[in-house]
Short mmCIF file of C-alpha atoms and ligand atoms in Angstrom, two decimals:
data_model
loop_
_atom_site.label_atom_id
_atom_site.label_comp_id
_atom_site.label_asym_id
_atom_site.label_seq_id
_atom_site.Cartn_x
_atom_site.Cartn_y
_atom_site.Cartn_z
CA UNK A 1 117.37 81.93 115.42
CA UNK A 2 116.81 85.52 116.54
CA UNK A 3 114.11 87.77 115.07
CA UNK A 4 113.40 91.38 115.94
CA UNK A 5 109.95 92.92 115.26
CA UNK A 6 109.79 96.60 114.35
CA UNK A 7 106.46 97.63 112.85
CA UNK A 8 105.13 101.14 113.32
CA UNK A 9 101.42 101.43 114.20
CA UNK A 10 101.09 97.69 114.87
CA UNK A 11 100.48 96.05 118.24
CA UNK A 12 103.41 93.64 118.60
CA UNK A 13 102.15 91.01 121.05
CA UNK A 14 99.80 89.02 118.78
CA UNK A 15 102.48 88.93 116.08
CA UNK A 16 105.18 87.76 118.52
CA UNK A 17 102.85 85.04 119.78
CA UNK A 18 102.05 83.97 116.20
CA UNK A 19 105.74 83.63 115.33
CA UNK A 20 106.47 81.71 118.54
CA UNK A 21 103.81 79.20 117.56
CA UNK A 22 104.92 78.99 113.92
CA UNK A 23 108.66 78.78 114.71
CA UNK A 24 109.05 76.85 118.00
CA UNK A 25 112.21 77.85 119.86
CA UNK A 26 112.56 81.19 118.07
CA UNK A 27 113.88 84.13 120.11
CA UNK A 28 111.67 87.02 118.96
CA UNK A 29 111.20 90.42 120.59
CA UNK A 30 109.83 93.88 119.87
CA UNK A 31 112.53 96.44 119.07
CA UNK A 32 113.10 99.35 121.45
CA UNK A 33 115.90 101.85 120.88
CA UNK A 34 118.89 100.77 122.97
CA UNK A 35 119.91 103.38 125.57
CA UNK A 36 123.27 105.05 124.90
CA UNK A 37 126.22 103.13 126.37
CA UNK A 38 124.43 99.72 126.19
CA UNK A 39 125.15 97.00 123.64
CA UNK A 40 122.08 96.25 121.46
CA UNK A 41 120.69 92.72 121.21
CA UNK A 42 121.27 91.73 117.60
CA UNK A 43 118.92 89.63 115.48
CA UNK A 44 119.41 87.50 112.34
CA UNK A 45 116.17 88.59 110.67
CA UNK A 46 113.65 91.37 111.14
CA UNK A 47 109.91 91.63 110.60
CA UNK A 48 109.24 95.26 109.72
CA UNK A 49 106.88 97.96 108.55
CA UNK A 50 108.40 101.39 107.99
CA UNK A 51 111.21 101.09 110.59
CA UNK A 52 113.37 104.12 111.44
CA UNK A 53 116.93 104.48 110.13
CA UNK A 54 118.18 104.10 113.73
CA UNK A 55 116.80 100.53 113.73
CA UNK A 56 118.80 99.63 110.61
CA UNK A 57 121.91 101.33 111.94
CA UNK A 58 121.69 99.42 115.22
CA UNK A 59 120.79 95.96 113.85
CA UNK A 60 124.07 95.25 112.09
CA UNK A 61 123.73 91.47 111.76
CA UNK A 62 120.45 91.26 109.87
CA UNK A 63 120.28 89.01 106.82
CA UNK A 64 116.64 89.61 105.82
CA UNK A 65 114.03 92.30 106.33
CA UNK A 66 110.59 90.68 106.04
CA UNK A 67 108.15 93.47 105.18
CA UNK A 68 104.57 93.00 106.44
CA UNK A 69 103.19 94.61 103.31
CA UNK A 70 103.51 94.42 99.54
CA UNK A 71 104.94 97.90 98.94
CA UNK A 72 108.56 98.44 99.96
CA UNK A 73 108.90 102.15 99.15
CA UNK A 74 109.29 103.06 102.86
CA UNK A 75 112.20 100.61 103.17
CA UNK A 76 113.98 101.73 100.03
CA UNK A 77 114.10 105.31 101.36
CA UNK A 78 116.44 104.08 104.11
CA UNK A 79 120.20 103.73 103.90
CA UNK A 80 120.47 99.92 103.79
CA UNK A 81 123.61 97.74 103.71
CA UNK A 82 123.94 96.11 100.27
CA UNK A 83 124.05 92.64 101.86
CA UNK A 84 120.60 93.03 103.46
CA UNK A 85 117.74 91.34 101.58
CA UNK A 86 114.25 92.78 101.50
CA UNK A 87 111.41 90.28 101.23
CA UNK A 88 107.88 91.53 100.53
CA UNK A 89 104.57 89.84 101.33
CA UNK A 90 103.29 87.91 98.32
CA UNK A 91 99.54 88.29 98.42
CA UNK A 92 98.96 86.69 101.88
CA UNK A 93 95.24 87.39 101.53
CA UNK A 94 95.64 90.86 100.00
CA UNK A 95 94.82 90.19 96.35
CA UNK A 96 91.23 89.05 96.97
CA UNK A 97 90.61 92.13 99.12
CA UNK A 98 92.03 94.34 96.37
CA UNK A 99 89.84 92.61 93.79
CA UNK A 100 86.74 93.22 95.97
CA UNK A 101 87.59 96.90 96.48
CA UNK A 102 88.34 97.64 92.82
CA UNK A 103 85.41 95.63 91.41
CA UNK A 104 83.10 97.43 93.86
CA UNK A 105 84.37 100.84 92.73
CA UNK A 106 84.20 100.00 89.01
CA UNK A 107 80.70 98.55 89.29
CA UNK A 108 79.55 101.49 91.39
CA UNK A 109 80.54 103.78 88.52
CA UNK A 110 79.26 101.50 85.76
CA UNK A 111 75.84 100.98 87.37
CA UNK A 112 75.63 104.64 88.51
CA UNK A 113 74.82 103.78 92.13
CA UNK A 114 75.59 107.34 93.19
CA UNK A 115 72.53 108.55 91.25
CA UNK A 116 70.24 106.05 92.99
CA UNK A 117 71.73 107.04 96.37
CA UNK A 118 70.93 110.66 95.53
CA UNK A 119 67.40 109.73 94.35
CA UNK A 120 66.39 107.92 97.53
CA UNK A 121 66.10 110.92 99.89
CA UNK A 122 63.86 112.53 97.23
CA UNK A 123 61.83 109.28 96.95
CA UNK A 124 62.47 109.44 93.22
CA UNK A 125 61.88 106.20 91.20
CA UNK A 126 64.08 106.97 88.23
CA UNK A 127 65.79 104.48 85.90
CA UNK A 128 69.11 105.26 84.25
CA UNK A 129 69.83 104.04 80.74
CA UNK A 130 72.25 101.09 80.99
CA UNK A 131 75.80 102.07 80.04
CA UNK A 132 77.51 100.05 77.32
CA UNK A 133 79.94 97.55 78.84
CA UNK A 134 81.97 97.53 75.63
CA UNK A 135 82.58 101.27 76.18
CA UNK A 136 83.60 100.84 79.83
CA UNK A 137 87.11 99.54 79.41
CA UNK A 138 89.26 99.23 82.52
CA UNK A 139 93.01 99.77 82.40
CA UNK A 140 95.12 98.42 85.25
CA UNK A 141 98.53 100.01 85.76
CA UNK A 142 100.76 97.25 87.16
CA UNK A 143 100.10 93.58 86.55
CA UNK A 144 101.97 91.96 89.40
CA UNK A 145 100.59 89.99 92.34
CA UNK A 146 97.69 92.41 92.93
CA UNK A 147 97.15 93.93 89.47
CA UNK A 148 96.85 90.56 87.74
CA UNK A 149 94.27 89.32 90.29
CA UNK A 150 92.29 92.55 89.89
CA UNK A 151 92.42 92.35 86.07
CA UNK A 152 91.17 88.77 86.13
CA UNK A 153 88.37 89.60 88.58
CA UNK A 154 87.19 92.52 86.39
CA UNK A 155 87.34 90.33 83.31
CA UNK A 156 84.79 88.00 84.96
CA UNK A 157 82.28 90.88 84.72
CA UNK A 158 83.04 91.05 80.98
CA UNK A 159 84.48 94.57 81.01
CA UNK A 160 87.19 95.04 78.37
CA UNK A 161 90.37 94.88 80.50
CA UNK A 162 93.90 96.05 79.64
CA UNK A 163 97.02 95.97 81.80
CA UNK A 164 100.23 97.98 81.60
CA UNK A 165 103.50 96.65 83.01
CA UNK A 166 107.20 96.53 82.25
CA UNK A 167 107.17 93.02 80.84
CA UNK A 168 104.41 91.46 78.68
CA UNK A 169 101.68 89.46 80.47
CA UNK A 170 99.50 86.58 79.35
CA UNK A 171 96.22 86.79 81.24
CA UNK A 172 93.14 85.18 79.67
CA UNK A 173 90.90 87.80 78.07
CA UNK A 174 93.18 90.68 79.06
CA UNK A 175 95.24 92.80 76.65
CA UNK A 176 98.81 93.53 77.73
CA UNK A 177 100.60 96.84 77.09
CA UNK A 178 104.24 97.40 78.06
CA UNK A 179 106.72 100.16 78.65
CA UNK A 180 106.61 103.94 78.21
CA UNK A 181 106.15 103.64 74.42
CA UNK A 182 102.80 101.82 74.83
CA UNK A 183 101.51 103.99 77.69
CA UNK A 184 99.70 106.52 75.42
CA UNK A 185 97.80 103.75 73.58
CA UNK A 186 96.91 102.12 76.91
CA UNK A 187 95.60 105.42 78.35
CA UNK A 188 93.58 106.26 75.22
CA UNK A 189 91.87 102.87 75.51
CA UNK A 190 90.91 103.45 79.18
CA UNK A 191 87.65 104.65 80.71
CA UNK A 192 88.47 103.51 84.27
CA UNK A 193 92.11 103.67 85.33
CA UNK A 194 93.16 101.47 88.25
CA UNK A 195 96.60 102.12 89.73
CA UNK A 196 98.49 99.15 91.18
CA UNK A 197 102.07 100.19 90.46
CA UNK A 198 104.80 100.17 93.09
CA UNK A 199 106.10 103.63 94.05
CA UNK A 200 109.53 103.99 92.41
CA UNK A 201 111.44 106.89 90.83
CA UNK A 202 109.95 105.77 87.47
CA UNK A 203 106.34 105.80 88.68
CA UNK A 204 106.21 108.75 91.11
CA UNK A 205 103.79 111.44 89.79
CA UNK A 206 102.76 109.19 86.88
CA UNK A 207 99.11 110.19 87.41
CA UNK A 208 99.72 113.75 86.22
CA UNK A 209 97.88 116.06 83.84
CA UNK A 210 99.79 114.86 80.77
CA UNK A 211 98.83 111.23 81.37
CA UNK A 212 95.36 111.59 82.93
CA UNK A 213 94.24 113.92 80.12
CA UNK A 214 94.85 111.08 77.64
CA UNK A 215 92.13 108.96 79.27
CA UNK A 216 88.75 108.79 77.53
CA UNK A 217 86.31 111.63 78.22
CA UNK A 218 84.36 111.07 81.45
CA UNK A 219 87.09 108.80 82.85
CA UNK A 220 87.39 107.54 86.41
CA UNK A 221 90.50 106.90 88.52
CA UNK A 222 90.82 104.27 91.23
CA UNK A 223 94.12 104.73 93.10
CA UNK A 224 94.95 101.89 95.46
CA UNK A 225 98.75 101.96 95.23
CA UNK A 226 100.46 105.05 96.70
CA UNK A 227 99.48 108.71 97.07
CA UNK A 228 102.71 109.93 95.50
CA UNK A 229 101.65 108.44 92.17
CA UNK A 230 99.06 111.24 91.86
CA UNK A 231 99.64 114.94 91.26
CA UNK A 232 96.70 116.02 93.44
CA UNK A 233 96.00 119.38 91.82
CA UNK A 234 96.13 117.87 88.30
CA UNK A 235 93.45 115.37 89.28
CA UNK A 236 91.26 118.08 90.82
CA UNK A 237 91.66 120.27 87.71
CA UNK A 238 90.64 117.44 85.36
CA UNK A 239 87.59 116.65 87.51
CA UNK A 240 86.58 120.31 87.72
CA UNK A 241 87.04 120.78 83.97
CA UNK A 242 84.81 117.76 83.34
CA UNK A 243 87.37 115.65 81.48
CA UNK A 244 87.25 113.16 84.36
CA UNK A 245 84.03 112.10 86.09
CA UNK A 246 85.21 110.68 89.41
CA UNK A 247 87.97 109.22 91.53
CA UNK A 248 88.10 106.64 94.30
CA UNK A 249 91.23 107.20 96.36
CA UNK A 250 92.53 104.87 99.07
CA UNK A 251 96.07 106.26 99.39
CA UNK A 252 97.44 109.78 99.78
CA UNK A 253 100.69 111.76 99.79
CA UNK A 254 100.20 112.41 103.50
CA UNK A 255 98.32 109.85 105.63
CA UNK A 256 96.02 110.33 107.43
CA UNK A 257 94.73 112.71 104.74
CA UNK A 258 95.04 116.20 106.31
CA UNK A 259 91.73 117.72 107.45
CA UNK A 260 92.07 120.70 105.12
CA UNK A 261 92.82 118.65 101.98
CA UNK A 262 90.49 119.38 99.05
CA UNK A 263 89.89 115.65 98.40
CA UNK A 264 87.74 115.32 101.54
CA UNK A 265 84.94 117.55 100.26
CA UNK A 266 85.23 117.13 96.50
CA UNK A 267 81.83 115.91 95.22
CA UNK A 268 83.39 113.55 92.67
CA UNK A 269 85.95 111.97 95.00
CA UNK A 270 85.47 109.01 97.31
CA UNK A 271 88.08 108.77 100.09
CA UNK A 272 88.89 105.60 102.03
CA UNK A 273 91.62 105.35 104.72
CA UNK A 274 94.29 103.10 103.09
CA UNK A 275 92.18 100.04 103.63
CA UNK A 276 91.73 98.44 100.21
CA UNK A 277 93.97 95.45 101.01
CA UNK A 278 94.89 95.05 104.66
CA UNK A 279 97.74 92.96 106.00
CA UNK A 280 96.16 89.88 107.57
CA UNK A 281 98.15 88.71 110.58
CA UNK A 282 97.61 84.96 110.45
CA UNK A 283 98.32 84.69 106.72
CA UNK A 284 101.35 86.96 107.01
CA UNK A 285 102.89 85.12 109.96
CA UNK A 286 102.41 81.80 108.14
CA UNK A 287 104.00 83.15 104.96
CA UNK A 288 106.99 84.80 106.67
CA UNK A 289 107.61 81.80 108.95
CA UNK A 290 107.54 79.56 105.87
CA UNK A 291 110.08 81.78 104.14
CA UNK A 292 112.36 81.81 107.18
CA UNK A 293 112.31 77.99 107.26
CA UNK A 294 113.08 77.98 103.51
CA UNK A 295 116.06 80.30 104.08
CA UNK A 296 117.53 77.81 106.59
CA UNK A 297 116.82 74.93 104.20
CA UNK A 298 118.69 76.80 101.46
CA UNK A 299 115.56 76.97 99.30
CA UNK A 300 114.35 79.70 96.95
CA UNK A 301 111.94 82.21 98.49
CA UNK A 302 109.40 84.28 96.60
CA UNK A 303 109.19 88.02 97.05
CA UNK A 304 112.87 89.03 97.18
CA UNK A 305 112.90 92.69 96.20
CA UNK A 306 115.19 93.98 93.47
CA UNK A 307 116.57 97.07 95.22
CA UNK A 308 117.78 98.68 91.99
CA UNK A 309 114.44 98.20 90.19
CA UNK A 310 112.65 99.42 93.33
CA UNK A 311 110.05 96.63 93.77
P1 NAP B 1 104.20 93.71 92.27
O1 NAP B 1 103.81 92.29 92.32
O2 NAP B 1 105.61 94.08 92.50
O3 NAP B 1 103.73 94.27 90.84
C1 NAP B 1 104.12 95.51 90.35
C2 NAP B 1 103.69 95.64 88.89
O4 NAP B 1 104.02 96.96 88.44
C3 NAP B 1 104.40 94.67 87.97
O5 NAP B 1 103.50 94.18 86.99
C4 NAP B 1 105.47 95.54 87.30
O6 NAP B 1 105.83 95.13 85.99
C5 NAP B 1 104.76 96.87 87.22
N1 NAP B 1 105.71 97.98 87.13
C6 NAP B 1 106.63 98.38 88.04
N2 NAP B 1 107.33 99.44 87.59
C7 NAP B 1 106.83 99.72 86.36
C8 NAP B 1 107.14 100.70 85.38
N3 NAP B 1 108.10 101.61 85.57
N4 NAP B 1 106.44 100.68 84.23
C9 NAP B 1 105.47 99.75 84.02
N5 NAP B 1 105.13 98.79 84.90
C10 NAP B 1 105.81 98.79 86.08
O7 NAP B 1 103.34 94.56 93.30
P2 NAP B 1 101.91 94.20 93.93
O8 NAP B 1 102.03 93.18 95.00
O9 NAP B 1 100.96 93.92 92.82
O10 NAP B 1 101.56 95.59 94.65
C11 NAP B 1 101.51 96.82 93.93
C12 NAP B 1 101.48 98.00 94.88
O11 NAP B 1 100.20 98.06 95.53
C13 NAP B 1 102.45 97.94 96.06
O12 NAP B 1 103.75 98.33 95.65
C14 NAP B 1 101.83 98.89 97.05
O13 NAP B 1 102.32 100.20 96.84
C15 NAP B 1 100.34 98.85 96.70
N6 NAP B 1 99.52 98.26 97.77
C16 NAP B 1 98.53 99.01 98.34
C17 NAP B 1 97.73 98.46 99.30
C18 NAP B 1 96.58 99.24 99.91
O14 NAP B 1 95.99 98.82 100.89
N7 NAP B 1 96.22 100.37 99.34
C19 NAP B 1 97.93 97.14 99.73
C20 NAP B 1 98.96 96.42 99.15
C21 NAP B 1 99.75 96.98 98.17
P3 NAP B 1 106.55 93.71 85.71
O15 NAP B 1 105.52 92.65 86.06
O16 NAP B 1 106.84 93.72 84.27
O17 NAP B 1 107.75 93.67 86.61
C1 GLV B 2 100.05 98.37 101.84
O1 GLV B 2 99.91 99.48 101.43
C2 GLV B 2 101.06 97.47 101.38
O2 GLV B 2 101.95 97.90 100.65
O3 GLV B 2 100.99 96.28 101.73
#
């Protein structure tokens, strides 16, 4: 079994070592572009994050691309042979991190921590009137591996929680909305909007003025999916006009977020560097190695991406 590793911005050695331990006898190496005039070494499977088109063009015998993340938008931009499967990470330690991040952000808004942080330098002992939980409903866009975990975690704090997805969901204590026809009702019911959609042609720019302006007055946005879901200027306008009260943004159209971008200094925006749910190496190696063994055993594997649907 031959596996090639091609992950941008990731140190290869610990991953290669992990796979050698998990799959004894495997021939695994880090991809380097083959010099012109030389025959490339061809693999059966690849472990990837955002590989270049030249990698796909060179590796002509691949059966599976194992993505070391949940989102596959960077892969679907490439020109891929139709026979090549894409397999995403299913959770692998990401959903609990996402639940921590989103619950922290929601609770920070609900309990108005920013005001206490502002009071401390002034040595001001000043209570805020408790907000009504029943009026602090959270809407989660996307109810897949991550969105459903986040919705269930928020529900534990007794916030009203709604989810929006393509197909109906049954999550205890959570109301399910589906499809474009139910999006307006979902948005109108939302005080805090959490985005956990995949980036596809259907979802790009979904967080635009037309949709965000349907949120309840004083709404908050928590975007932990992809930067291209948000129309940046529309968000800034709605914050400046006072219709929205704040945004916590982990992902951006261009990453790292350019130094001159208005988000950095906006008083109602919290910026974090695409860190809400990190890929954990040990969990990911174990999951991918398990899937590779299942492929050879002819068994079903979770996380096969539907390339037409886009996730
Ligand atoms: P997933 O399991 O594929 O779930 C996607 C959800 O979105 C599903 O519920 C799906 O509906 C829904 N959906 C997709 N297209 C839709 C549409 N057009 N209309 C309505 N609903 C739609 O994905 P996941 O594992 O939860 O991950 C979600 C995204 O999070 C990833 O794609 C990635 O971009 C992002 N992410 C970010 C980080 C970070 O650190 N910031 C880390 C990991 C992932 P159905 O259930 O009906 O199919
Ligand atoms: C991270 O953004 C991922 O898609 O896993």
